[in-house]
Coordinates of C-alpha atoms in Angstrom, one line a residue:
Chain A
X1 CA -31.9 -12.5 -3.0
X2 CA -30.2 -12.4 -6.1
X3 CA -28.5 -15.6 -8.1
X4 CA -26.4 -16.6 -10.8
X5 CA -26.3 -20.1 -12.3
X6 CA -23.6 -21.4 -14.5
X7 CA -24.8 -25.1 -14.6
X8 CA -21.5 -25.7 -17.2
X9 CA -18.5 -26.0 -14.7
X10 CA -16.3 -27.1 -17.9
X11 CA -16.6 -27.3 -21.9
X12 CA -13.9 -28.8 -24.3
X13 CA -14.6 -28.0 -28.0
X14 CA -12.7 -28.2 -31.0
X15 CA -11.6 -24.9 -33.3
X16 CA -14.7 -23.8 -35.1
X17 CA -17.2 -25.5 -33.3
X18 CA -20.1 -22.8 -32.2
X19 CA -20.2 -23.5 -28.5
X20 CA -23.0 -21.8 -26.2
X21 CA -23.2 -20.9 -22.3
X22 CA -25.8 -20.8 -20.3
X23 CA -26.9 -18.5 -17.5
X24 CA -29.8 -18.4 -15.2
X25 CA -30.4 -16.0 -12.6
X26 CA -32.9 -15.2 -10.2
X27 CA -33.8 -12.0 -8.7
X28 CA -37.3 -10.0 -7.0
X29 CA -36.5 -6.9 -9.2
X30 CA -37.6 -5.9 -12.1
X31 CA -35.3 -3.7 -13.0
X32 CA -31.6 -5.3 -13.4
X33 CA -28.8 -5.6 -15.5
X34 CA -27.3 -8.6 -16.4
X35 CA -23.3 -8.9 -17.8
X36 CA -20.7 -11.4 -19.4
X37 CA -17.2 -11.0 -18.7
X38 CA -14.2 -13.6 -20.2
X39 CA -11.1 -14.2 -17.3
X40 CA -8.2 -15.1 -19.4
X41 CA -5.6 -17.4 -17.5
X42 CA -3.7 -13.9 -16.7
X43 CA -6.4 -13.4 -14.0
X44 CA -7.9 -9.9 -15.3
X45 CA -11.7 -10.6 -15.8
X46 CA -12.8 -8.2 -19.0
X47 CA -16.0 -6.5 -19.7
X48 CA -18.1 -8.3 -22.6
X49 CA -21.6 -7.3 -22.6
X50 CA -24.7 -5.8 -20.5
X51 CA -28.3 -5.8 -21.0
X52 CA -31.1 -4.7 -18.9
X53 CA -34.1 -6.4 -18.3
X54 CA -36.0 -4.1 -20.4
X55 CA -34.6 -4.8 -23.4
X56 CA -34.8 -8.4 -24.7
X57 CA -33.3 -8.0 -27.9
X58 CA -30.7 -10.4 -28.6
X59 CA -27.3 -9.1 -29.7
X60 CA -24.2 -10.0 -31.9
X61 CA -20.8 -8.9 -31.9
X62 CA -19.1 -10.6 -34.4
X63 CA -18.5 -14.2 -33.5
X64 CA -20.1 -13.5 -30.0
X65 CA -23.5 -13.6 -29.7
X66 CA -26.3 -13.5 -26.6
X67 CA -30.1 -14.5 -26.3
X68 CA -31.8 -13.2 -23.3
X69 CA -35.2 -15.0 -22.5
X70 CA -36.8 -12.9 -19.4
X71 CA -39.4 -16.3 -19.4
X72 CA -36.7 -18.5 -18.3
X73 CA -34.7 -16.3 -16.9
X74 CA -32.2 -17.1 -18.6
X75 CA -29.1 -14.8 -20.7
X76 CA -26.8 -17.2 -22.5
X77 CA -23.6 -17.0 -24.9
X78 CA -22.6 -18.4 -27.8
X79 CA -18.9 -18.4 -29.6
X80 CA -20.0 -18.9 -32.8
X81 CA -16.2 -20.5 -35.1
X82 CA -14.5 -21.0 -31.4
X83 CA -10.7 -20.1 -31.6
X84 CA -7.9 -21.3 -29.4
X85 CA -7.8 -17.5 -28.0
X86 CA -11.2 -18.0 -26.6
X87 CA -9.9 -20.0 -24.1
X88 CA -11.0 -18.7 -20.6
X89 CA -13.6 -19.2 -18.1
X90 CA -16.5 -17.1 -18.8
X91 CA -18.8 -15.4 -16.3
X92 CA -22.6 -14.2 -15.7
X93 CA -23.3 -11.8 -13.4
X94 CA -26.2 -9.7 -12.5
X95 CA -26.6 -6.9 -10.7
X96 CA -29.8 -5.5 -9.1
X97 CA -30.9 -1.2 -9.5
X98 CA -33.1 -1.5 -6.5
X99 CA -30.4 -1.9 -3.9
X100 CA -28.2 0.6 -2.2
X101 CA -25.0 -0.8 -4.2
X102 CA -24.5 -2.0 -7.5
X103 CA -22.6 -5.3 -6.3
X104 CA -22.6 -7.8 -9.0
X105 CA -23.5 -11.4 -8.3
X106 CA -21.5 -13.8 -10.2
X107 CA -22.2 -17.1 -11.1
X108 CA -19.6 -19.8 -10.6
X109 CA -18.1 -19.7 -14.0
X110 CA -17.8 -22.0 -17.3
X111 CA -14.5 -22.6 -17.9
X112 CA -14.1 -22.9 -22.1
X113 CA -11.4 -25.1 -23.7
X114 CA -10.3 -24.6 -27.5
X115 CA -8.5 -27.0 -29.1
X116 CA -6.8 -26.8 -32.2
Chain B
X1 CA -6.0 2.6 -23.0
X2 CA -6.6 3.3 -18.7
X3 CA -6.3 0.3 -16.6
X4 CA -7.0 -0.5 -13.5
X5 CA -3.8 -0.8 -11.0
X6 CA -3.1 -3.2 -8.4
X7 CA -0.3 -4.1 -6.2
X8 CA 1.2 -6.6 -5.3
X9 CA 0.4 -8.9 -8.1
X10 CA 1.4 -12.2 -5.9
X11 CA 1.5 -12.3 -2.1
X12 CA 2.7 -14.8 0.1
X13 CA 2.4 -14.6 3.9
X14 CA 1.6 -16.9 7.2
X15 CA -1.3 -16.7 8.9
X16 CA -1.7 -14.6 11.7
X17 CA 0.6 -12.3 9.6
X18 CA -1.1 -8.9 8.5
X19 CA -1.3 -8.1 5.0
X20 CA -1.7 -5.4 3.1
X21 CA -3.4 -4.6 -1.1
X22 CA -3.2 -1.3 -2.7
X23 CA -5.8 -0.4 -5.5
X24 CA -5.5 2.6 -8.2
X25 CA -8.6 3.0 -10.4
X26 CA -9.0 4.4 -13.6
X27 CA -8.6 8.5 -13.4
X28 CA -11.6 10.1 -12.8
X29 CA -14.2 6.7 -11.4
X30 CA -15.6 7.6 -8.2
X31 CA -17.1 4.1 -7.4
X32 CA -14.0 1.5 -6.5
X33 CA -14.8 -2.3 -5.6
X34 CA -13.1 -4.9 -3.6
X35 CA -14.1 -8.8 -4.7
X36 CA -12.5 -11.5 -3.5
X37 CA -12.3 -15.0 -5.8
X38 CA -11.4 -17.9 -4.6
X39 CA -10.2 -20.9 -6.7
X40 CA -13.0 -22.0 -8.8
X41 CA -15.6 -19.6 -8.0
X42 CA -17.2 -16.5 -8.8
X43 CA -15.9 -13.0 -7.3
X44 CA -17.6 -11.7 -4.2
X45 CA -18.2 -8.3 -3.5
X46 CA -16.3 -7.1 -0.3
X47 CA -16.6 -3.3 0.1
X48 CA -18.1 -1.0 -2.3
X49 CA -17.0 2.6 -2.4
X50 CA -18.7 6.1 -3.4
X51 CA -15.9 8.6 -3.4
X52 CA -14.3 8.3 0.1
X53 CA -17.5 6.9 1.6
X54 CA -18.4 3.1 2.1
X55 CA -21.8 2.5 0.5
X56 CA -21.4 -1.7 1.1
X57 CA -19.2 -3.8 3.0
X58 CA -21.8 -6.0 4.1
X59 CA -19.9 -9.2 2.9
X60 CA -16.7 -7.7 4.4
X61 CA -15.4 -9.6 7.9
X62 CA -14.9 -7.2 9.9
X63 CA -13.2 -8.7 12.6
X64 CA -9.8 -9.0 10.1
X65 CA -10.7 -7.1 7.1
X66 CA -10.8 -3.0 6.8
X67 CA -10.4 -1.3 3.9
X68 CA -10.2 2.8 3.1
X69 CA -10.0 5.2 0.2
X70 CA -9.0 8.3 2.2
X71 CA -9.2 10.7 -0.6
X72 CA -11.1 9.1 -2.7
X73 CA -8.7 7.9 -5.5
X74 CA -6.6 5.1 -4.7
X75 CA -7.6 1.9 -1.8
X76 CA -6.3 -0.1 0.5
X77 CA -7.5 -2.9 1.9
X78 CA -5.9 -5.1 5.2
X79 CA -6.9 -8.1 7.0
X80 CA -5.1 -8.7 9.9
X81 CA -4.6 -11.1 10.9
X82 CA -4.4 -13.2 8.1
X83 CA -5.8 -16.6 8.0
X84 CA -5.5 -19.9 5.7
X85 CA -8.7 -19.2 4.5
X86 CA -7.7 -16.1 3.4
X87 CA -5.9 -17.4 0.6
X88 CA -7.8 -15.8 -2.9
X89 CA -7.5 -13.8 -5.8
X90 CA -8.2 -10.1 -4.8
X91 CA -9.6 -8.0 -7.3
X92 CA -10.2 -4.2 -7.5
X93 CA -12.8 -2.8 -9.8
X94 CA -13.8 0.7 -10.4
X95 CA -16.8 2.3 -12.3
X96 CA -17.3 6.0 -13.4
X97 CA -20.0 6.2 -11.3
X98 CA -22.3 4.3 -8.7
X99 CA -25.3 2.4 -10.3
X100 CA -26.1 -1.2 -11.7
X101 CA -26.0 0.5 -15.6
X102 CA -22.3 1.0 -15.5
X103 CA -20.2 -1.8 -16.2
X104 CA -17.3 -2.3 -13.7
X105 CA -13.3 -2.1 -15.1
X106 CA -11.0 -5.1 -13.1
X107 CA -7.8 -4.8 -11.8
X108 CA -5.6 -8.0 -12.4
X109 CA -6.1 -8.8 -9.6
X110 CA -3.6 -9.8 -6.5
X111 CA -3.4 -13.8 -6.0
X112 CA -2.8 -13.9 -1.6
X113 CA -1.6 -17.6 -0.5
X114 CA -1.6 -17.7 2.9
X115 CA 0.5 -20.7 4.4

């Protein structure tokens, strides 16, 4: 069975501090795609990335940035500069290409604090 | 920009009460999800949806919950009756297609309190 763990329920940093969340799934697959997406206080939870397991690359999107490391099976996240804006909790999810659906599994979520 | 819809946004009822959530995904996205959150948690997949056809509502309680896509655009989804556990953030997703590739577009979601 598929699982996502956000071992961070909470983080408090302070503007510009770089501030990195970690993920750890598990999963009998070997073909899945794993995603981040940021839930604002309005509720909506917003697409922020998705890479397959093929493709351990890391990526950056201007102050966001994610290392995936199939050897720990682990896909974190780092705000690099934090800003008061990036206030949210932030989810992992993964989602599995061998099974009928394409549910994704979340983790619990890291709720992020900004302060000025 | 297209945006997922949902309706109500807030939802009070008493348990035992039936209740009802509408869902209207972005134009032309045949796959539509329901995911339930409650209060510090992840979501949770309830029903997934291929057109009008259910492709996964293993996690749905069927007892109380059903939910429908008739013509394959808009949902709904019921529980009846309702129950204090019930209370959750419902969300509504909807991808352009079925498969793990595509990245799934959220609703905002309706927040049910069930008293």
């Amino acid at each position: 069975a598929q699982k996502v763990t956000q071992a961070q329920t909470e983080i408090s940093v302070v503007e510009k501090e770089d501030v990195t969340l970690d993920c750890v799934y598990e999963t009998r697959d070997t073909t899945y795609y794993l995603f981040w997406y940021k839930q604002p206080p309005s509720g909506e939870l917003v697409f922020l990335i998705r890479r397959n397991s093929f493709d351990e690359q890391n990526e950056i999107s201007g102050r966001y940035s994610w290392n995936f490391q199939k050897s720990t099976s682990s896909f974190n996240f780092t705000i690099t500069a934090s800003q008061v804006v990036d206030s949210a909790v932030y989810f992992c999810a993964l989602s599995e290409a061998g099974t009928s659906g394409s549910r994704l599994t979340f983790g619990e979520g890291t709720q992020l604090t900004v302060n000025p | 920009e297209a945006e997922v819809a949902q309706s109500p946004r807030y939802k009070i009822t008493e348990k035992s009460q039936a209740v009802a959530f509408w869902c209207d995904p972005i134009s032309g996205h045949a796959t539509l999800y329901w995911y339930r959150q409650i209060l510090g948690q992840g979501p949770e997949l309830l029903v997934q949806f291929q057109d009008e056809s259910v492709v996964d509502d293993s996690q749905l309680p069927k007892d109380r919950f059903s939910a429908e896509r008739l013509k394959g655009v808009d949902s709904t989804l019921k529980i009846q009756p309702a129950e204090l556990g019930d209370s959750a953030m419902y969300l509504c997703a909807s991808s352009s297609t079925s498969g793990s590739f595509y990245e799934q577009y959220f609703g905002p979601g309706t927040r049910l309190t069930v008293t």
